[in-house]
Amino acid sequence: MTARRFVLCLLTGLLFALPSAAGSHDTQVPGWFRYAVGDFTVTALQDGEINLPPSSFQGIPADQIQALSARAFSYSDKGVPTSVNAYLVDTGAHRILVDAGNAECYGWKLGALAANLKASGYAPNDIDIIVLTHMHGDHVCGLVENGKKLFPKASVWADAKEAAYWLDDKNKATPAGARAAVALYGKDFHTFKPGDVIAAGMTIVPAPGHTPGHTAFRFESKGAVLLVFGDIVHNSFVQFAHPDVSVMSDTDRVQAIATRQALFAKVAAENTPVAGAHVPFPGIGRLRKDGNGYVFVPVEFTPRP
Ligand SMILES: [Zn+2]
């Protein structure tokens, strides 16, 4: 082999060995999405995705869940894919995080919220208020990272009935992560009642049933509105079309269905955009009445919010 051919072979080999300049092609873009509500900037943040077994749904036969999933080109044999989302609302005066994600509660490895928050241009230190829709692990456990507060400058708020229910020592169902988070935040953990004002532009909307103090939060700026809810919907293929389908984790199934029906009817009639913790990411859109149920119409990706 001549010296020239040797060098050529070496260069060709190097070319194939080097990773592409654009980086790996087997990852997704970061899980954040920007949306404007008047002067408020909303950032949807994905914590990860879980698969809920079809048997978690009540009031509908399992084969009908399979059929509804198949209509959406999704197959529920491995469980129904369910996004876990949180929402940061920057009002200018405050940076309010609605829910904090799952981290590693329930044995699920989620916890992408912190990385996605940073990718979106915010740091955990920027958050000064955290409001919880409820105190299940997938909404509260992400307050803690490696045994420390992930949001050291934030006050954390939950409904008073919700806190009383889950923080009762006798409640064996309370996620350990929820007790740990509340203990760590100490005097920065507060409770609210319907009608309380935590920050200008945010209204507390009671949405009980899934849990005793389950709450939605209505943000309004310059006439624009976004209603951020937690576990009103666990499966978009099933519960928009069939709001009378409940999930096993509901503490009061009848109340949860009544709350979902009333909330859907109101936002559809008023054409209010909603954002949901378990609606496919970014989980923001509008509801249209369709027969006895509703159709969820997601927002479109736009270059500028
Ligand atoms: Zn949840």
CSV table of C-alpha atoms and ligand atoms in Angstrom, one decimal:
chain,number,residue,atom,x,y,z
A,1,MET,CA,0.0,0.0,0.0
A,2,THR,CA,1.4,3.4,-0.9
A,3,ALA,CA,1.6,6.1,1.7
A,4,ARG,CA,-1.1,8.1,-0.1
A,5,ARG,CA,-3.5,5.1,-0.2
A,6,PHE,CA,-2.8,4.4,3.5
A,7,VAL,CA,-3.7,8.0,4.5
A,8,LEU,CA,-6.9,7.9,2.3
A,9,CYS,CA,-8.0,4.6,4.1
A,10,LEU,CA,-7.3,6.1,7.5
A,11,LEU,CA,-9.3,9.3,6.7
A,12,THR,CA,-12.2,7.2,5.3
A,13,GLY,CA,-12.2,5.1,8.4
A,14,LEU,CA,-12.2,8.1,10.7
A,15,LEU,CA,-15.1,9.6,8.7
A,16,PHE,CA,-17.3,6.6,9.5
A,17,ALA,CA,-16.1,6.3,13.1
A,18,LEU,CA,-16.9,10.0,13.9
A,19,PRO,CA,-20.4,10.8,15.2
A,20,SER,CA,-22.5,13.1,12.9
A,21,ALA,CA,-21.8,16.8,13.5
A,22,ALA,CA,-25.6,17.2,14.2
A,23,GLY,CA,-25.4,14.7,17.1
A,24,SER,CA,-27.3,11.6,17.9
A,25,HIS,CA,-30.5,10.9,15.9
A,26,ASP,CA,-32.2,8.7,18.5
A,27,THR,CA,-33.3,11.4,21.0
A,28,GLN,CA,-36.5,13.6,21.0
A,29,VAL,CA,-36.5,17.4,21.3
A,30,PRO,CA,-36.7,18.6,24.9
A,31,GLY,CA,-40.2,18.4,26.4
A,32,TRP,CA,-41.3,22.0,26.7
A,33,PHE,CA,-43.8,24.1,24.8
A,34,ARG,CA,-44.5,27.8,25.0
A,35,TYR,CA,-48.0,29.3,24.9
A,36,ALA,CA,-49.2,32.8,25.5
A,37,VAL,CA,-52.2,33.8,27.8
A,38,GLY,CA,-52.4,37.6,27.4
A,39,ASP,CA,-49.3,39.0,29.0
A,40,PHE,CA,-48.6,35.7,30.7
A,41,THR,CA,-46.1,33.2,29.3
A,42,VAL,CA,-47.1,29.5,29.8
A,43,THR,CA,-44.5,26.8,29.4
A,44,ALA,CA,-45.7,23.2,29.3
A,45,LEU,CA,-43.2,20.9,30.8
A,46,GLN,CA,-43.2,17.1,30.3
A,47,ASP,CA,-42.0,14.9,33.2
A,48,GLY,CA,-42.3,11.7,31.2
A,49,GLU,CA,-44.8,9.1,30.2
A,50,ILE,CA,-46.4,6.1,32.0
A,51,ASN,CA,-48.5,3.2,30.8
A,52,LEU,CA,-51.8,2.8,32.7
A,53,PRO,CA,-53.3,-0.7,32.6
A,54,PRO,CA,-56.7,-0.6,30.8
A,55,SER,CA,-58.1,-2.2,34.0
A,56,SER,CA,-57.6,1.1,35.8
A,57,PHE,CA,-60.7,2.5,34.1
A,58,GLN,CA,-64.1,1.9,35.5
A,59,GLY,CA,-67.5,2.2,33.9
A,60,ILE,CA,-66.5,0.8,30.5
A,61,PRO,CA,-65.7,-2.8,29.4
A,62,ALA,CA,-62.0,-3.5,28.7
A,63,ASP,CA,-62.7,-4.4,25.1
A,64,GLN,CA,-64.3,-1.0,24.5
A,65,ILE,CA,-61.1,0.6,25.8
A,66,GLN,CA,-59.2,-1.5,23.3
A,67,ALA,CA,-61.5,-0.3,20.6
A,68,LEU,CA,-61.3,3.4,21.5
A,69,SER,CA,-57.5,3.1,21.7
A,70,ALA,CA,-57.4,1.4,18.3
A,71,ARG,CA,-59.5,4.3,16.9
A,72,ALA,CA,-56.6,6.5,18.0
A,73,PHE,CA,-54.1,4.1,16.5
A,74,SER,CA,-52.8,3.3,19.9
A,75,TYR,CA,-53.0,-0.2,21.4
A,76,SER,CA,-53.5,-0.7,25.1
A,77,ASP,CA,-52.1,-4.2,25.5
A,78,LYS,CA,-49.0,-2.7,27.2
A,79,GLY,CA,-51.1,-0.1,29.0
A,80,VAL,CA,-52.5,3.1,27.9
A,81,PRO,CA,-49.7,5.7,27.2
A,82,THR,CA,-50.3,8.6,29.5
A,83,SER,CA,-48.2,11.8,29.6
A,84,VAL,CA,-47.3,13.5,32.9
A,85,ASN,CA,-47.2,17.2,32.4
A,86,ALA,CA,-46.7,20.3,34.6
A,87,TYR,CA,-47.2,23.9,33.6
A,88,LEU,CA,-45.1,27.0,34.4
A,89,VAL,CA,-47.0,30.3,34.3
A,90,ASP,CA,-44.8,33.4,34.2
A,91,THR,CA,-47.1,36.3,35.1
A,92,GLY,CA,-44.2,38.8,35.2
A,93,ALA,CA,-44.7,39.2,38.9
A,94,HIS,CA,-44.5,35.5,39.7
A,95,ARG,CA,-43.3,32.3,38.2
A,96,ILE,CA,-46.0,29.8,39.2
A,97,LEU,CA,-45.5,26.1,38.6
A,98,VAL,CA,-48.6,24.0,38.6
A,99,ASP,CA,-47.6,20.5,39.8
A,100,ALA,CA,-44.1,19.2,40.1
A,101,GLY,CA,-44.1,15.8,38.3
A,102,ASN,CA,-43.5,12.3,39.5
A,103,ALA,CA,-39.7,12.0,39.8
A,104,GLU,CA,-39.4,8.3,40.9
A,105,CYS,CA,-42.6,7.8,42.9
A,106,TYR,CA,-44.6,4.5,42.4
A,107,GLY,CA,-41.5,2.9,40.9
A,108,TRP,CA,-41.9,4.8,37.7
A,109,LYS,CA,-38.7,6.5,36.5
A,110,LEU,CA,-39.9,9.8,35.1
A,111,GLY,CA,-38.4,13.1,36.5
A,112,ALA,CA,-37.6,14.8,33.2
A,113,LEU,CA,-39.2,18.0,34.5
A,114,ALA,CA,-36.1,19.6,35.9
A,115,ALA,CA,-34.1,19.0,32.7
A,116,ASN,CA,-37.0,20.3,30.5
A,117,LEU,CA,-37.4,23.4,32.7
A,118,LYS,CA,-33.7,24.2,32.2
A,119,ALA,CA,-34.0,23.5,28.5
A,120,SER,CA,-36.9,26.0,28.3
A,121,GLY,CA,-34.7,28.8,29.8
A,122,TYR,CA,-35.7,28.7,33.4
A,123,ALA,CA,-33.9,27.5,36.5
A,124,PRO,CA,-35.5,25.8,39.6
A,125,ASN,CA,-34.5,28.9,41.5
A,126,ASP,CA,-36.7,31.1,39.3
A,127,ILE,CA,-39.9,29.4,40.6
A,128,ASP,CA,-41.4,31.3,43.5
A,129,ILE,CA,-44.9,29.7,43.8
A,130,ILE,CA,-45.9,26.0,43.3
A,131,VAL,CA,-49.6,25.1,43.4
A,132,LEU,CA,-50.6,21.5,43.5
A,133,THR,CA,-53.7,20.2,41.7
A,134,HIS,CA,-53.6,17.4,44.3
A,135,MET,CA,-51.1,15.3,46.3
A,136,HIS,CA,-50.7,12.1,44.3
A,137,GLY,CA,-47.1,11.2,43.8
A,138,ASP,CA,-47.0,12.0,40.1
A,139,HIS,CA,-47.8,15.7,41.0
A,140,VAL,CA,-45.9,16.2,44.2
A,141,CYS,CA,-42.8,13.8,44.3
A,142,GLY,CA,-40.9,16.0,41.8
A,143,LEU,CA,-40.6,18.7,44.5
A,144,VAL,CA,-37.6,16.7,45.8
A,145,GLU,CA,-34.4,15.8,44.1
A,146,ASN,CA,-31.8,13.6,45.9
A,147,GLY,CA,-33.4,14.3,49.3
A,148,LYS,CA,-33.3,18.1,48.8
A,149,LYS,CA,-35.8,20.8,47.7
A,150,LEU,CA,-35.6,21.1,44.0
A,151,PHE,CA,-37.2,24.6,44.2
A,152,PRO,CA,-35.4,26.2,47.2
A,153,LYS,CA,-37.1,29.7,46.6
A,154,ALA,CA,-40.6,28.5,46.2
A,155,SER,CA,-43.6,28.4,48.5
A,156,VAL,CA,-45.8,25.2,47.9
A,157,TRP,CA,-49.6,25.4,48.1
A,158,ALA,CA,-52.3,22.7,48.3
A,159,ASP,CA,-56.0,22.8,49.1
A,160,ALA,CA,-56.6,22.5,52.9
A,161,LYS,CA,-58.9,19.5,52.5
A,162,GLU,CA,-56.3,17.8,50.3
A,163,ALA,CA,-53.5,18.3,52.8
A,164,ALA,CA,-55.6,17.2,55.7
A,165,TYR,CA,-56.6,13.9,53.9
A,166,TRP,CA,-53.1,13.0,52.7
A,167,LEU,CA,-51.0,14.3,55.6
A,168,ASP,CA,-53.2,12.3,58.1
A,169,ASP,CA,-50.7,9.8,59.7
A,170,LYS,CA,-53.5,7.2,59.5
A,171,ASN,CA,-53.7,7.4,55.7
A,172,LYS,CA,-51.6,4.5,54.6
A,173,ALA,CA,-52.2,5.3,50.9
A,174,THR,CA,-50.2,8.6,51.1
A,175,PRO,CA,-47.2,8.4,48.8
A,176,ALA,CA,-44.0,8.5,50.9
A,177,GLY,CA,-42.7,11.2,48.4
A,178,ALA,CA,-45.6,13.5,49.3
A,179,ARG,CA,-44.8,13.4,53.1
A,180,ALA,CA,-41.1,13.9,52.4
A,181,ALA,CA,-41.8,16.9,50.1
A,182,VAL,CA,-44.1,18.6,52.6
A,183,ALA,CA,-41.6,17.9,55.5
A,184,LEU,CA,-38.7,19.4,53.5
A,185,TYR,CA,-40.6,22.5,52.5
A,186,GLY,CA,-41.6,23.0,56.1
A,187,LYS,CA,-42.8,26.6,56.8
A,188,ASP,CA,-42.9,27.2,53.0
A,189,PHE,CA,-45.7,24.7,52.7
A,190,HIS,CA,-49.2,26.4,52.9
A,191,THR,CA,-52.8,25.4,52.4
A,192,PHE,CA,-55.5,27.4,50.5
A,193,LYS,CA,-59.3,27.4,50.5
A,194,PRO,CA,-61.6,28.2,47.6
A,195,GLY,CA,-61.7,32.0,47.2
A,196,ASP,CA,-58.2,32.6,48.5
A,197,VAL,CA,-55.9,34.7,46.3
A,198,ILE,CA,-52.4,33.4,46.1
A,199,ALA,CA,-51.3,35.5,43.1
A,200,ALA,CA,-52.9,38.1,40.9
A,201,GLY,CA,-54.3,36.6,37.7
A,202,MET,CA,-54.8,33.1,39.2
A,203,THR,CA,-58.1,31.8,40.5
A,204,ILE,CA,-58.6,28.6,42.5
A,205,VAL,CA,-61.2,26.4,40.9
A,206,PRO,CA,-62.4,23.5,43.1
A,207,ALA,CA,-62.5,20.2,41.1
A,208,PRO,CA,-63.1,17.5,43.8
A,209,GLY,CA,-63.7,13.8,43.3
A,210,HIS,CA,-60.4,12.4,42.1
A,211,THR,CA,-59.1,13.4,45.5
A,212,PRO,CA,-60.9,15.4,48.3
A,213,GLY,CA,-59.3,18.8,47.5
A,214,HIS,CA,-58.5,18.3,43.8
A,215,THR,CA,-58.2,21.8,42.3
A,216,ALA,CA,-57.9,23.4,38.9
A,217,PHE,CA,-56.3,26.8,38.4
A,218,ARG,CA,-57.6,29.5,36.1
A,219,PHE,CA,-55.2,32.0,34.7
A,220,GLU,CA,-56.4,35.2,33.1
A,221,SER,CA,-54.5,38.1,31.5
A,222,LYS,CA,-55.9,40.8,29.1
A,223,GLY,CA,-59.1,38.8,28.5
A,224,ALA,CA,-57.2,35.6,27.6
A,225,VAL,CA,-57.8,32.5,29.8
A,226,LEU,CA,-56.2,29.1,30.4
A,227,LEU,CA,-57.7,26.6,32.8
A,228,VAL,CA,-55.0,24.2,34.1
A,229,PHE,CA,-56.3,21.0,35.5
A,230,GLY,CA,-54.8,17.9,37.0
A,231,ASP,CA,-56.5,14.5,36.9
A,232,ILE,CA,-59.7,15.4,35.2
A,233,VAL,CA,-58.6,13.2,32.3
A,234,HIS,CA,-56.3,10.2,32.5
A,235,ASN,CA,-56.9,9.0,29.0
A,236,SER,CA,-57.7,11.3,26.1
A,237,PHE,CA,-59.0,8.5,23.8
A,238,VAL,CA,-61.5,7.5,26.4
A,239,GLN,CA,-62.6,10.2,28.8
A,240,PHE,CA,-63.2,13.1,26.4
A,241,ALA,CA,-65.7,11.0,24.5
A,242,HIS,CA,-66.9,9.2,27.7
A,243,PRO,CA,-66.7,11.7,30.6
A,244,ASP,CA,-68.6,9.1,32.7
A,245,VAL,CA,-65.6,6.8,32.7
A,246,SER,CA,-63.6,7.0,36.0
A,247,VAL,CA,-60.3,5.7,37.2
A,248,MET,CA,-59.6,3.4,40.1
A,249,SER,CA,-57.5,6.1,41.9
A,250,ASP,CA,-60.6,8.4,42.3
A,251,THR,CA,-61.4,8.7,46.0
A,252,ASP,CA,-65.0,9.6,45.1
A,253,ARG,CA,-65.9,8.2,41.7
A,254,VAL,CA,-69.4,9.7,41.5
A,255,GLN,CA,-68.1,13.2,42.5
A,256,ALA,CA,-65.2,12.8,40.0
A,257,ILE,CA,-67.6,12.1,37.1
A,258,ALA,CA,-69.9,15.0,38.1
A,259,THR,CA,-66.9,17.4,38.3
A,260,ARG,CA,-65.5,16.2,34.9
A,261,GLN,CA,-69.0,16.6,33.3
A,262,ALA,CA,-69.5,20.1,34.7
A,263,LEU,CA,-65.9,21.3,33.8
A,264,PHE,CA,-66.1,19.9,30.2
A,265,ALA,CA,-69.6,21.5,29.7
A,266,LYS,CA,-68.3,24.9,31.0
A,267,VAL,CA,-65.1,25.1,29.0
A,268,ALA,CA,-66.7,23.9,25.8
A,269,ALA,CA,-69.6,26.4,26.1
A,270,GLU,CA,-67.2,29.3,26.9
A,271,ASN,CA,-64.5,28.1,24.4
A,272,THR,CA,-61.9,28.2,27.2
A,273,PRO,CA,-58.5,26.7,26.4
A,274,VAL,CA,-57.4,24.1,28.9
A,275,ALA,CA,-54.2,22.4,29.9
A,276,GLY,CA,-54.2,18.9,31.4
A,277,ALA,CA,-51.6,17.0,33.5
A,278,HIS,CA,-52.3,13.7,31.6
A,279,VAL,CA,-53.5,15.0,28.2
A,280,PRO,CA,-51.0,14.1,25.4
A,281,PHE,CA,-48.1,16.7,25.6
A,282,PRO,CA,-48.2,19.7,25.5
A,283,GLY,CA,-51.8,18.9,26.7
A,284,ILE,CA,-53.2,22.3,25.7
A,285,GLY,CA,-56.3,22.7,23.6
A,286,ARG,CA,-60.0,23.3,23.4
A,287,LEU,CA,-63.1,21.0,23.8
A,288,ARG,CA,-65.9,20.7,21.3
A,289,LYS,CA,-69.2,19.1,22.2
A,290,ASP,CA,-69.7,16.0,20.2
A,291,GLY,CA,-72.8,13.8,20.8
A,292,ASN,CA,-72.9,12.8,24.5
A,293,GLY,CA,-69.2,13.6,24.8
A,294,TYR,CA,-66.5,15.9,23.7
A,295,VAL,CA,-63.6,16.1,21.2
A,296,PHE,CA,-60.3,17.5,22.3
A,297,VAL,CA,-58.7,19.8,19.7
A,298,PRO,CA,-55.1,20.4,20.5
A,299,VAL,CA,-53.2,23.6,19.9
A,300,GLU,CA,-50.9,23.7,16.9
A,301,PHE,CA,-47.2,24.2,17.1
A,302,THR,CA,-46.4,27.8,16.1
A,303,PRO,CA,-43.0,29.4,15.7
A,304,ARG,CA,-43.9,32.1,18.2
A,305,PRO,CA,-46.4,31.7,21.1
B,1,ZN,ZN,-51.9,12.2,38.1
